[in-house]
XYZ file of C-alpha atoms in Angstrom:
474
model
C 1.965 21.460 18.371
C 1.761 18.183 19.634
C 5.245 16.116 19.344
C 3.819 13.115 20.759
C 3.789 9.941 17.739
C 2.460 6.345 17.558
C 5.537 4.027 17.634
C 4.084 2.283 14.569
C 1.383 1.888 11.899
C -0.151 -0.843 13.864
C 0.011 0.403 16.819
C -1.902 3.594 15.558
C -4.576 1.025 13.793
C -4.809 -0.808 17.333
C -5.563 2.819 19.062
C -8.141 3.954 16.688
C -10.086 0.637 16.355
C -10.159 0.629 20.164
C -11.534 4.149 20.301
C -14.137 2.930 17.855
C -14.968 -0.560 19.132
C -16.953 0.327 22.380
C -20.085 -0.497 24.311
C -21.799 0.752 20.796
C -20.608 -2.294 19.077
C -22.055 -4.895 21.426
C -24.904 -4.034 23.294
C -26.197 -1.423 21.122
C -25.643 -2.579 18.078
C -27.727 -5.685 18.727
C -30.405 -3.947 20.343
C -30.946 -1.240 17.574
C -30.967 -4.204 14.803
C -33.231 -6.175 17.293
C -35.632 -3.037 17.187
C -35.396 -2.298 13.260
C -36.142 -5.708 12.020
C -32.750 -7.610 11.753
C -31.275 -8.214 8.357
C -33.409 -5.119 6.723
C -30.977 -2.748 9.244
C -27.575 -4.094 7.870
C -28.831 -2.025 4.429
C -28.358 1.143 5.453
C -25.777 0.237 8.173
C -23.165 -0.528 5.880
C -24.347 2.336 3.374
C -23.641 4.829 6.236
C -20.450 3.309 7.243
C -18.739 3.314 3.893
C -20.510 6.427 2.288
C -20.688 8.990 5.796
C -18.409 7.362 8.107
C -15.300 6.572 6.091
C -15.018 9.981 4.759
C -15.485 11.481 8.503
C -12.420 9.315 9.120
C -10.311 10.572 6.927
C -11.399 14.089 6.973
C -10.620 14.140 10.768
C -7.204 11.873 10.685
C -6.404 14.537 8.354
C -6.976 17.774 10.140
C -5.195 15.973 13.221
C -2.172 15.375 11.190
C -1.981 18.490 8.954
C -2.127 20.560 12.612
C -0.749 18.372 14.620
C -2.576 19.360 17.673
C -6.030 19.080 20.032
C -9.178 19.678 19.050
C -9.605 23.363 20.760
C -6.636 24.650 19.346
C -7.008 23.184 15.665
C -10.553 25.222 16.042
C -8.577 28.437 16.891
C -5.957 27.907 14.552
C -8.769 28.625 11.688
C -9.860 31.534 13.259
C -9.915 33.018 17.161
C -13.882 32.956 17.108
C -14.039 29.464 16.567
C -12.328 28.525 19.595
C -16.131 28.602 21.150
C -16.613 25.775 18.904
C -13.732 23.621 19.841
C -14.612 23.972 23.550
C -18.233 23.038 22.833
C -17.056 19.815 21.057
C -14.911 19.282 24.365
C -17.419 19.925 26.684
C -19.792 17.484 24.702
C -16.891 14.671 25.045
C -16.247 14.819 28.848
C -20.104 14.922 29.333
C -20.386 11.725 27.595
C -17.269 10.354 29.072
C -18.785 11.432 32.609
C -21.740 8.678 32.008
C -19.860 6.384 29.954
C -17.695 5.634 32.662
C -20.467 4.650 35.303
C -21.891 2.103 32.516
C -17.710 0.747 32.155
C -18.473 0.454 36.364
C -21.449 -1.510 35.928
C -19.788 -3.780 33.196
C -16.524 -4.357 35.447
C -18.594 -5.076 38.602
C -20.877 -7.885 36.465
C -17.240 -9.030 35.197
C -16.053 -9.362 38.459
C -19.366 -10.842 40.271
C -19.660 -13.699 37.920
C -15.866 -14.186 38.110
C -16.387 -14.636 41.831
C -19.112 -16.832 41.419
C -21.809 -14.385 42.830
C -23.663 -14.303 39.605
C -24.947 -10.873 40.421
C -28.301 -9.522 38.220
C -28.982 -5.808 37.477
C -31.448 -4.849 40.632
C -29.615 -6.137 43.825
C -26.442 -4.718 42.048
C -28.120 -1.430 41.935
C -29.745 -1.765 44.917
C -26.067 -1.592 46.903
C -23.446 1.103 46.737
C -21.112 -0.987 44.315
C -22.052 1.062 41.319
C -20.345 4.018 42.826
C -17.252 1.973 43.766
C -16.890 0.006 40.223
C -17.299 3.922 38.710
C -14.207 4.958 40.824
C -12.484 2.114 39.645
C -13.297 2.686 36.139
C -12.282 6.161 36.435
C -9.115 5.722 37.860
C -8.022 3.019 35.557
C -8.972 5.295 32.695
C -7.048 8.346 34.075
C -3.713 5.923 34.733
C -3.782 4.768 31.193
C -3.783 8.307 29.836
C -1.257 9.619 32.290
C 1.058 7.365 31.097
C 1.280 9.029 27.337
C 0.392 8.111 24.214
C 2.976 5.301 23.356
C 3.585 4.092 27.395
C -0.126 4.322 28.159
C -3.041 4.763 25.021
C -0.846 2.603 22.715
C 0.102 0.147 25.013
C -2.801 -0.693 26.366
C -4.387 -0.931 22.528
C -1.738 -3.559 22.002
C -2.885 -5.774 24.994
C -6.750 -4.876 25.205
C -7.939 -4.916 21.391
C -6.386 -8.486 20.456
C -8.140 -9.704 23.654
C -11.441 -8.263 22.686
C -11.491 -9.936 19.256
C -10.246 -13.242 20.631
C -13.166 -13.128 23.269
C -15.648 -12.429 20.363
C -14.468 -14.847 17.981
C -14.420 -17.588 21.085
C -17.925 -16.394 22.122
C -18.970 -16.907 18.822
C -18.252 -20.269 18.089
C -19.663 -20.798 21.457
C -22.748 -19.447 20.156
C -23.093 -21.869 16.997
C -23.592 -24.483 19.677
C -26.879 -23.167 20.722
C -30.124 -24.541 19.023
C -31.481 -21.514 17.855
C -28.129 -20.525 16.116
C -29.780 -20.614 12.705
C -32.662 -18.784 13.596
C -30.235 -16.115 14.968
C -28.506 -15.901 11.913
C -31.687 -15.655 9.833
C -32.667 -12.614 11.500
C -29.242 -11.014 11.498
C -28.763 -11.751 7.741
C -31.789 -11.731 5.944
C -33.111 -8.354 4.997
C -36.689 -7.090 4.516
C -36.045 -4.698 1.515
C -39.830 -3.356 2.131
C -38.949 -1.387 5.032
C -36.161 0.478 4.059
C -38.668 3.265 3.268
C -38.996 3.752 7.292
C -36.955 6.614 8.125
C -36.462 5.444 11.500
C -34.234 2.445 10.103
C -31.950 4.958 8.190
C -32.081 7.177 11.559
C -30.911 4.081 13.533
C -28.442 3.028 10.866
C -26.616 6.665 10.436
C -26.614 7.512 14.465
C -24.942 4.035 15.206
C -22.235 4.321 12.746
C -21.479 7.846 13.934
C -21.775 6.700 17.290
C -19.898 3.744 17.298
C -16.751 4.850 15.101
C -16.249 7.641 17.458
C -16.468 10.464 14.392
C -17.302 13.983 14.920
C -15.977 14.269 18.709
C -12.452 15.127 18.150
C -11.530 11.898 18.958
C -10.041 10.728 15.587
C -8.847 14.282 14.976
C -6.756 14.023 18.679
C -5.398 10.629 17.347
C -4.862 11.431 13.665
C -2.385 14.491 15.228
C 0.152 11.704 16.639
C 0.460 9.903 13.347
C 3.198 9.668 10.974
C 3.315 11.444 7.650
C 3.644 8.285 5.565
C 0.486 6.892 6.732
C -2.434 6.157 4.256
C -5.163 7.667 5.911
C -7.962 6.574 3.848
C -7.078 2.738 3.660
C -6.428 3.222 7.736
C -10.238 4.424 7.385
C -11.080 1.242 5.765
C -9.258 -1.025 8.181
C -10.972 0.902 11.030
C -14.495 0.748 9.375
C -14.308 -2.953 8.675
C -12.960 -3.858 12.267
C -15.523 -2.193 13.952
C -18.246 -3.538 11.522
C -16.555 -6.583 12.216
C -16.966 -6.606 15.777
C -20.555 -5.281 15.652
C -21.971 -8.386 13.869
C -19.806 -10.904 15.360
C -21.270 -9.519 18.528
C -24.675 -9.893 17.012
C -23.960 -13.648 16.382
C -23.037 -13.985 19.883
C -26.093 -12.402 21.536
C -28.606 -13.223 19.415
C -28.340 -17.001 19.379
C -28.464 -16.694 23.407
C -31.634 -14.579 22.765
C -33.736 -16.789 20.748
C -32.429 -20.011 22.168
C -33.397 -18.568 25.890
C -36.760 -16.905 24.629
C -35.502 -13.366 25.251
C -36.207 -10.287 23.677
C -33.940 -8.826 20.862
C -34.534 -5.308 21.490
C -33.445 -4.390 24.546
C -29.867 -2.675 25.216
C -28.813 -2.287 28.761
C -31.717 -4.302 30.230
C -30.302 -7.012 27.881
C -26.988 -7.142 28.998
C -27.568 -6.903 32.739
C -30.758 -8.514 33.354
C -32.030 -11.240 30.766
C -28.621 -12.755 29.459
C -27.442 -13.127 33.311
C -30.350 -15.077 33.670
C -29.781 -16.984 30.742
C -26.065 -17.538 31.557
C -27.177 -18.896 34.968
C -28.660 -21.698 33.200
C -27.099 -22.373 30.034
C -24.182 -25.041 30.016
C -20.947 -23.421 30.907
C -22.389 -20.386 31.613
C -20.256 -18.803 34.060
C -17.513 -19.116 31.740
C -19.525 -17.439 28.885
C -20.689 -14.957 31.441
C -16.962 -14.073 32.292
C -16.332 -14.035 28.642
C -18.964 -11.473 27.620
C -18.503 -9.204 30.536
C -14.718 -9.286 30.323
C -15.428 -8.301 26.617
C -17.629 -5.252 27.662
C -15.304 -4.112 29.651
C -12.230 -4.313 27.708
C -13.846 -2.708 25.001
C -15.408 0.194 27.452
C -11.913 0.802 28.433
C -10.463 1.470 25.193
C -13.166 3.608 24.090
C -13.076 5.811 27.513
C -9.606 6.331 27.472
C -10.159 7.933 23.893
C -12.877 10.159 25.295
C -10.152 11.007 28.042
C -7.088 11.850 25.604
C -9.723 14.532 23.808
C -9.380 16.316 27.092
C -6.187 16.070 28.132
C -4.696 16.765 24.847
C -6.629 20.237 24.973
C -5.521 20.712 28.477
C -2.031 20.102 27.518
C -1.646 22.370 24.620
C -3.927 25.235 25.933
C -2.521 25.576 29.466
C 1.243 24.835 31.097
C -0.086 21.898 32.537
C 1.926 18.677 32.462
C 0.184 15.661 30.855
C -0.035 13.717 34.611
C -1.451 17.058 35.789
C -3.929 17.711 33.218
C -5.100 14.240 33.466
C -5.587 14.338 37.097
C -7.593 17.562 36.830
C -9.702 16.324 33.823
C -10.231 12.852 35.727
C -11.469 14.661 38.986
C -13.509 16.866 36.572
C -15.192 13.966 34.807
C -15.477 11.964 38.092
C -17.416 14.904 39.710
C -19.975 15.347 36.578
C -20.801 11.490 36.679
C -21.668 11.153 40.260
C -25.120 12.455 39.614
C -25.620 9.589 37.116
C -23.963 6.999 39.192
C -26.021 8.111 42.072
C -29.127 7.670 39.777
C -28.918 3.846 39.907
C -28.028 3.306 43.233
C -29.914 3.302 46.847
C -30.377 7.188 46.533
C -32.106 6.596 43.188
C -31.264 10.238 42.253
C -33.819 11.743 39.422
C -35.225 14.806 37.665
C -38.692 15.186 36.580
C -38.653 11.505 37.448
C -35.967 10.727 34.966
C -32.512 8.809 36.294
C -30.322 11.313 35.775
C -27.998 8.898 33.730
C -30.982 8.524 31.500
C -31.341 12.452 31.276
C -27.922 12.993 30.274
C -27.944 9.783 27.635
C -31.243 11.304 25.630
C -29.821 14.923 25.725
C -25.984 15.325 25.348
C -25.502 11.637 24.537
C -28.211 12.035 21.687
C -27.430 15.427 20.383
C -24.107 16.667 21.288
C -22.229 14.294 18.539
C -24.449 14.996 15.556
C -23.912 18.744 16.199
C -20.044 18.184 16.904
C -19.804 16.772 13.389
C -21.405 19.459 12.018
C -19.098 22.194 13.560
C -16.219 20.073 12.159
C -17.550 19.901 8.408
C -18.173 23.669 8.610
C -15.021 25.153 10.067
C -12.486 22.798 8.292
C -14.601 22.069 4.921
C -16.802 25.020 4.438
C -14.262 27.590 6.304
C -10.738 26.968 6.283
C -10.824 24.224 3.120
C -7.167 23.213 3.811
C -5.888 22.098 0.666
C -3.950 19.023 2.156
C -7.505 17.859 3.817
C -8.729 18.138 0.036
C -5.930 16.047 -1.237
C -6.430 13.176 1.514
C -10.142 12.927 0.834
C -9.950 13.065 -2.930
C -13.344 11.663 -4.177
C -14.570 11.614 -0.803
C -14.639 15.765 -0.527
C -18.251 15.999 -2.101
C -19.469 13.764 0.584
C -18.194 15.353 3.362
C -19.155 18.700 2.029
C -22.518 18.313 0.472
C -24.021 15.085 1.920
C -23.107 14.456 5.350
C -23.951 18.056 6.456
C -27.468 17.070 4.994
C -27.794 13.493 6.716
C -26.498 15.139 9.885
C -29.312 17.904 9.943
C -32.348 15.562 8.779
C -31.338 12.825 11.053
C -30.959 14.737 14.079
C -34.405 17.055 12.871
C -36.165 13.972 12.817
C -35.030 12.590 15.989
C -35.764 16.260 18.058
C -39.296 16.075 16.522
C -39.941 12.605 17.407
C -40.410 11.064 13.831
C -37.567 8.799 13.996
C -35.802 5.965 16.406
C -33.116 7.265 18.772
C -29.983 7.850 16.954
C -27.149 8.234 18.911
C -28.281 7.007 22.498
C -26.333 4.170 24.120
C -29.127 3.612 26.719
C -31.618 2.683 24.394
C -34.224 0.645 26.590
C -36.711 3.489 27.175
C -35.816 5.786 24.626
C -38.056 9.190 24.574
C -38.686 11.309 21.556
C -39.405 14.751 21.555
C -37.462 18.391 21.723
C -36.508 18.527 25.545
C -33.151 16.278 24.995
C -32.651 18.857 22.431
C -33.123 21.730 24.468
C -30.965 20.375 27.700
C -27.987 19.662 25.635
C -28.075 23.038 23.798
C -28.024 24.371 26.949
C -25.066 22.462 28.047
C -23.344 22.940 25.407
C -23.826 26.361 24.896
C -22.258 26.950 28.431
C -19.038 25.155 27.174
C -19.352 27.318 23.801
C -19.466 30.672 26.154
C -16.597 29.507 28.295
C -14.411 29.035 25.706
C -15.390 32.343 23.937
C -14.332 33.797 26.893
C -11.068 32.218 26.840
C -10.523 32.647 23.264
C -7.805 35.672 23.476
C -6.235 34.060 26.836
C -4.937 31.151 25.363
C -1.745 30.331 23.450
C -2.075 31.562 19.933
C -1.687 28.484 17.456
C -0.040 29.167 13.768
C -2.766 30.793 11.233
C -3.685 28.679 8.830
C -4.933 30.048 5.290
C -7.704 28.292 3.398
C -7.462 27.358 -0.353
C -7.479 29.837 -2.732
C -10.137 29.924 -4.694
């Protein structure tokens, strides 16, 4: 059982908002909106946020506060055999983090480049060894923050980074208002076309964006919930997190789309838009260098807060299931994540590392990045709602309980199946430029996650036994 706690409710909110607001809110949201007809997308997006994401947030936070432990020990406390599912979730989180840090390194590199006045673009950047160097720096920074603990590292960082993120977002949005096509961009973002709502692809993209962006189903909120004081209102906190996450995404859209329309860019791109076309626009617009520094600084701070949350899931599990100190656990896991991320980093470097013609980073993203999250979310709902059925969790959810028990599993299964068979747009992917449909990604993801599940199964009787839980008597 963990003894760490957030120092205040405000610190908890900033940390959880920091976990939610990341690259998915900025370049991914804009790309998915562009791919799905602008304002038409906001209808299923808002529906998904308040009907599915809020209940899942409450669920994970409630589990964390009730059990006061990490994701692996939480599953083991229900039944020893479920330990494997905890390791499956942990493995997916660490694999996602391994390539998320590569992207964070790219953002850091662009930020420092534009700050220094060299104004790099993607092709020359990835033709050098700079992506590897910045990947190292981003990984070290993430590990450094986590090693300093919940209050001294994660919460302290959130109190600096998250206000900075929102100040930069608002400042960039105010600048975007001065661009010639701002009204067209606002109309594109806020004018719904209800006739396209019958398209399964839009709903798939919306649910995927919401789950990905708000960090639900990955054990992050369960871990952060274990540090929450008893008196905290979890439903109210979940609403604040959701509103902040949605607000960040929409403001980011009001930053990016005016630039896109004013300079004749394509609104359907993700990483390519951020690293290729937007830098070209920055180079020609008034105050372009200042805007570029603000934009890439915003991206990096958002990426850092999310990568810290992902790593904390693993460090908390390592602390509770071994005798390692926080610093040693952080060092070990940071090294492991770095090793796992090296192939992704090399795929966009002079090495051009690829598998079957696909850059390794893209392959990891279209497999684990796409399918690990919904599989993990289903595991959480199955074990803690259908099996354990904890009374305290029921009380926290209240009227939201039927949504978690019945609606959300159906949504996850339908959207994931649609994605696997190729009839829906990418739901959870971060790199959205060259998305591929088909079952290959699912097969690769299942194979990788099974490795962690088997590992966890073998360790199920070798770990310290947490207190056993009793489900709700029926």
